[in-house]
Each structure stands twice: as C-alpha cells, then as structure tokens.
C-alpha cells in the first residue's frame, strides 16, 4: 500500500500512545486541508502489511493504532488486511479517519468497506469543512465530523457517537 508517513508514538491522534499510519491518496479535496501532500496516490512510499505490522510490534508501549491520511479507505483492500492483522496478531484498538461519512460507506457496493467495520473500534468520519473549523474539538478538525463507536453502532443498528 502507499503510505505517506508513520508516527510511532503519538498522543494527539486518539487516546493513549498511538501508532499512526498516514495513508497516501485522497480525492476529497477539502478546502484548507492540513495534509495536501498526501493527496497524490502516485507519491508516498510503498509498504507491505507485514512491514507495518512488524514496525508496530517494535513499539511495545503502543495502546492503539490510528489510520489517517490522506484517506485510508481509498486503499480499502490493504486497509482491511492491515486492520485484520492488527486485531489478530496484536489485539490493539483501531481508529480510522476518513473523509467519507458513515452513511456513504454503508452504501458502497464493494463489500470490503462494510467488512472493515468488523475490525475497527472507532471511525472519525466526514470531510474537513473549513467553515465548521473548531479548534476546541478533540481529535476532530470541524464540527461536522463524528467519532463513531463502531461496535455499539453495529449492535444497536443506529449511529452511536463517542467522546473517546
Ligand atoms: S479527507 Fe482529510 S486528507 Fe483528504 S482532503 Fe479532506 S482533510 Fe485533506
């Protein structure tokens, strides 16, 4: 998969000490995006799922993994495989950022999008909307974005948000 960068120990991308993977590639084109260098899918570094898993294993204090970008869902097959392995081999909690909304994702025809929800804990969804910028928000850039508790959402059949 194409990766823009990795931060091995972050305290700003979710609770605890998190291993953060920035995926390369995004077509949402949000006005005043913070990471424009991640947009071009032809840039970035090619890495395998196992390479990333091994890197996570080398950071023993990791509380969880955050997939950011770019948009991880634009490389859904690799994103899914990576999340499956993180759960199976490391049993860490997973947060995924995406510029798509939850409602858009569940309508996507490729089954891998919905399958991803079986392996992640939280989805932070929606594009960054500059007019709704709110610097006081934890883990979010604009107030339209939601932290969705995926396990609760699947159990209850309706969107359940979380403050983490
Ligand atoms: S989804 Fe994220 S990376 Fe993509 S354009 Fe919007 S803010 Fe930038």
GROMACS .gro file of C-alpha atoms and ligand atoms in nm:
model
  172
    1UNK     CA    1   0.000   0.000   0.000
    2UNK     CA    2   0.103   0.362  -0.044
    3UNK     CA    3   0.199   0.530   0.282
    4UNK     CA    4   0.269   0.899   0.333
    5UNK     CA    5   0.429   0.862   0.675
    6UNK     CA    6   0.427   0.697   1.016
    7UNK     CA    7   0.442   0.840   1.368
    8UNK     CA    8   0.535   0.563   1.608
    9UNK     CA    9   0.430   0.733   1.931
   10UNK     CA   10   0.160   0.999   1.911
   11UNK     CA   11  -0.053   1.137   2.193
   12UNK     CA   12  -0.274   1.357   1.974
   13UNK     CA   13  -0.440   1.106   1.739
   14UNK     CA   14  -0.663   0.926   1.989
   15UNK     CA   15  -0.639   0.807   2.349
   16UNK     CA   16  -0.311   0.678   2.489
   17UNK     CA   17   0.011   0.631   2.296
   18UNK     CA   18  -0.079   0.556   1.937
   19UNK     CA   19   0.099   0.423   1.634
   20UNK     CA   20  -0.025   0.643   1.348
   21UNK     CA   21  -0.017   0.544   0.982
   22UNK     CA   22  -0.081   0.819   0.726
   23UNK     CA   23  -0.211   0.665   0.405
   24UNK     CA   24  -0.122   0.828   0.075
   25UNK     CA   25  -0.407   0.924  -0.158
   26UNK     CA   26  -0.716   1.138  -0.111
   27UNK     CA   27  -0.965   1.283  -0.360
   28UNK     CA   28  -1.193   1.469  -0.116
   29UNK     CA   29  -1.015   1.800  -0.177
   30UNK     CA   30  -1.132   1.964   0.144
   31UNK     CA   31  -1.070   2.338   0.140
   32UNK     CA   32  -0.761   2.420   0.354
   33UNK     CA   33  -0.676   2.052   0.410
   34UNK     CA   34  -0.388   2.017   0.659
   35UNK     CA   35  -0.217   1.738   0.463
   36UNK     CA   36  -0.223   1.829   0.091
   37UNK     CA   37   0.100   1.636   0.035
   38UNK     CA   38  -0.097   1.315   0.098
   39UNK     CA   39  -0.341   1.363  -0.192
   40UNK     CA   40  -0.148   1.223  -0.488
   41UNK     CA   41  -0.172   0.844  -0.487
   42UNK     CA   42   0.134   0.828  -0.714
   43UNK     CA   43   0.351   0.971  -0.438
   44UNK     CA   44   0.434   0.821  -0.099
   45UNK     CA   45   0.621   0.505  -0.007
   46UNK     CA   46   0.514   0.151  -0.094
   47UNK     CA   47   0.494  -0.066   0.218
   48UNK     CA   48   0.352  -0.413   0.277
   49UNK     CA   49   0.105  -0.500   0.552
   50UNK     CA   50   0.367  -0.721   0.720
   51UNK     CA   51   0.625  -0.440   0.718
   52UNK     CA   52   0.384  -0.218   0.907
   53UNK     CA   53   0.283  -0.495   1.148
   54UNK     CA   54   0.650  -0.554   1.230
   55UNK     CA   55   0.704  -0.183   1.292
   56UNK     CA   56   0.410  -0.176   1.534
   57UNK     CA   57   0.549  -0.480   1.715
   58UNK     CA   58   0.872  -0.286   1.775
   59UNK     CA   59   0.690  -0.018   1.974
   60UNK     CA   60   0.591  -0.204   2.292
   61UNK     CA   61   0.417   0.091   2.463
   62UNK     CA   62   0.154   0.121   2.189
   63UNK     CA   63  -0.203   0.147   2.324
   64UNK     CA   64  -0.368   0.156   1.984
   65UNK     CA   65  -0.332   0.222   1.612
   66UNK     CA   66  -0.474   0.518   1.419
   67UNK     CA   67  -0.517   0.508   1.041
   68UNK     CA   68  -0.513   0.859   0.899
   69UNK     CA   69  -0.418   1.023   0.573
   70UNK     CA   70  -0.494   1.101   0.306
   71UNK     CA   71  -0.791   0.871   0.325
   72UNK     CA   72  -0.721   0.509   0.429
   73UNK     CA   73  -1.045   0.398   0.262
   74UNK     CA   74  -0.907   0.487  -0.080
   75UNK     CA   75  -0.685   0.178  -0.044
   76UNK     CA   76  -0.962  -0.033   0.109
   77UNK     CA   77  -0.819  -0.378   0.030
   78UNK     CA   78  -0.487  -0.308   0.203
   79UNK     CA   79  -0.658  -0.112   0.480
   80UNK     CA   80  -0.883  -0.412   0.554
   81UNK     CA   81  -0.596  -0.661   0.551
   82UNK     CA   82  -0.394  -0.439   0.783
   83UNK     CA   83  -0.681  -0.400   1.032
   84UNK     CA   84  -0.745  -0.777   1.030
   85UNK     CA   85  -0.380  -0.843   1.116
   86UNK     CA   86  -0.363  -0.572   1.382
   87UNK     CA   87  -0.659  -0.736   1.557
   88UNK     CA   88  -0.543  -1.096   1.507
   89UNK     CA   89  -0.174  -1.056   1.588
   90UNK     CA   90  -0.166  -0.754   1.821
   91UNK     CA   91  -0.522  -0.713   1.952
   92UNK     CA   92  -0.492  -0.333   1.961
   93UNK     CA   93  -0.779  -0.088   1.932
   94UNK     CA   94  -0.808   0.083   1.593
   95UNK     CA   95  -0.928   0.431   1.497
   96UNK     CA   96  -0.982   0.509   1.128
   97UNK     CA   97  -1.015   0.860   0.987
   98UNK     CA   98  -1.197   0.906   0.658
   99UNK     CA   99  -1.336   1.191   0.451
  100UNK     CA  100  -1.643   0.978   0.372
  101UNK     CA  101  -1.942   0.977   0.604
  102UNK     CA  102  -2.062   0.657   0.770
  103UNK     CA  103  -2.381   0.679   0.563
  104UNK     CA  104  -2.180   0.694   0.240
  105UNK     CA  105  -1.963   0.399   0.341
  106UNK     CA  106  -2.251   0.164   0.418
  107UNK     CA  107  -2.395   0.232   0.072
  108UNK     CA  108  -2.071   0.142  -0.106
  109UNK     CA  109  -2.114  -0.168  -0.320
  110UNK     CA  110  -1.770  -0.320  -0.261
  111UNK     CA  111  -1.819  -0.548   0.044
  112UNK     CA  112  -1.475  -0.471   0.189
  113UNK     CA  113  -1.594  -0.131   0.310
  114UNK     CA  114  -1.858  -0.279   0.540
  115UNK     CA  115  -1.630  -0.569   0.634
  116UNK     CA  116  -1.380  -0.318   0.770
  117UNK     CA  117  -1.631  -0.234   1.044
  118UNK     CA  118  -1.581  -0.584   1.191
  119UNK     CA  119  -1.219  -0.499   1.270
  120UNK     CA  120  -1.214  -0.136   1.380
  121UNK     CA  121  -1.325   0.032   1.702
  122UNK     CA  122  -1.387   0.394   1.605
  123UNK     CA  123  -1.446   0.575   1.277
  124UNK     CA  124  -1.388   0.951   1.264
  125UNK     CA  125  -1.592   1.039   0.959
  126UNK     CA  126  -1.666   1.317   0.716
  127UNK     CA  127  -1.468   1.575   0.526
  128UNK     CA  128  -1.291   1.866   0.691
  129UNK     CA  129  -1.520   2.170   0.644
  130UNK     CA  130  -1.330   2.492   0.700
  131UNK     CA  131  -1.646   2.692   0.783
  132UNK     CA  132  -1.707   2.446   1.068
  133UNK     CA  133  -1.348   2.458   1.195
  134UNK     CA  134  -1.340   2.430   1.574
  135UNK     CA  135  -1.000   2.416   1.740
  136UNK     CA  136  -1.155   2.310   2.071
  137UNK     CA  137  -1.267   1.973   1.932
  138UNK     CA  138  -1.075   1.668   2.049
  139UNK     CA  139  -0.938   1.454   1.762
  140UNK     CA  140  -1.152   1.635   1.502
  141UNK     CA  141  -1.098   1.940   1.282
  142UNK     CA  142  -1.454   2.054   1.211
  143UNK     CA  143  -1.782   2.010   1.394
  144UNK     CA  144  -1.949   1.801   1.119
  145UNK     CA  145  -1.705   1.517   1.189
  146UNK     CA  146  -1.812   1.244   1.430
  147UNK     CA  147  -1.630   0.991   1.642
  148UNK     CA  148  -1.843   0.683   1.582
  149UNK     CA  149  -1.826   0.386   1.817
  150UNK     CA  150  -1.845   0.113   1.555
  151UNK     CA  151  -1.914  -0.185   1.785
  152UNK     CA  152  -2.203  -0.003   1.956
  153UNK     CA  153  -2.331   0.123   1.622
  154UNK     CA  154  -2.340  -0.228   1.475
  155UNK     CA  155  -2.503  -0.370   1.789
  156UNK     CA  156  -2.776  -0.108   1.811
  157UNK     CA  157  -2.835  -0.057   1.438
  158UNK     CA  158  -2.802   0.320   1.464
  159UNK     CA  159  -2.507   0.560   1.480
  160UNK     CA  160  -2.363   0.584   1.831
  161UNK     CA  161  -2.107   0.858   1.874
  162UNK     CA  162  -1.837   0.875   2.137
  163UNK     CA  163  -1.616   1.135   2.303
  164UNK     CA  164  -1.346   0.864   2.338
  165LIG     S1  165  -1.023   1.400   0.373
  165LIG    FE1  166  -0.851   1.469   0.501
  165LIG     S2  167  -0.669   1.444   0.372
  165LIG    FE2  168  -0.846   1.434   0.238
  165LIG     S3  169  -0.871   1.644   0.160
  165LIG    FE3  170  -1.006   1.619   0.340
  165LIG     S4  171  -0.882   1.692   0.515
  165LIG    FE4  172  -0.742   1.653   0.343
   0.00000   0.00000   0.00000
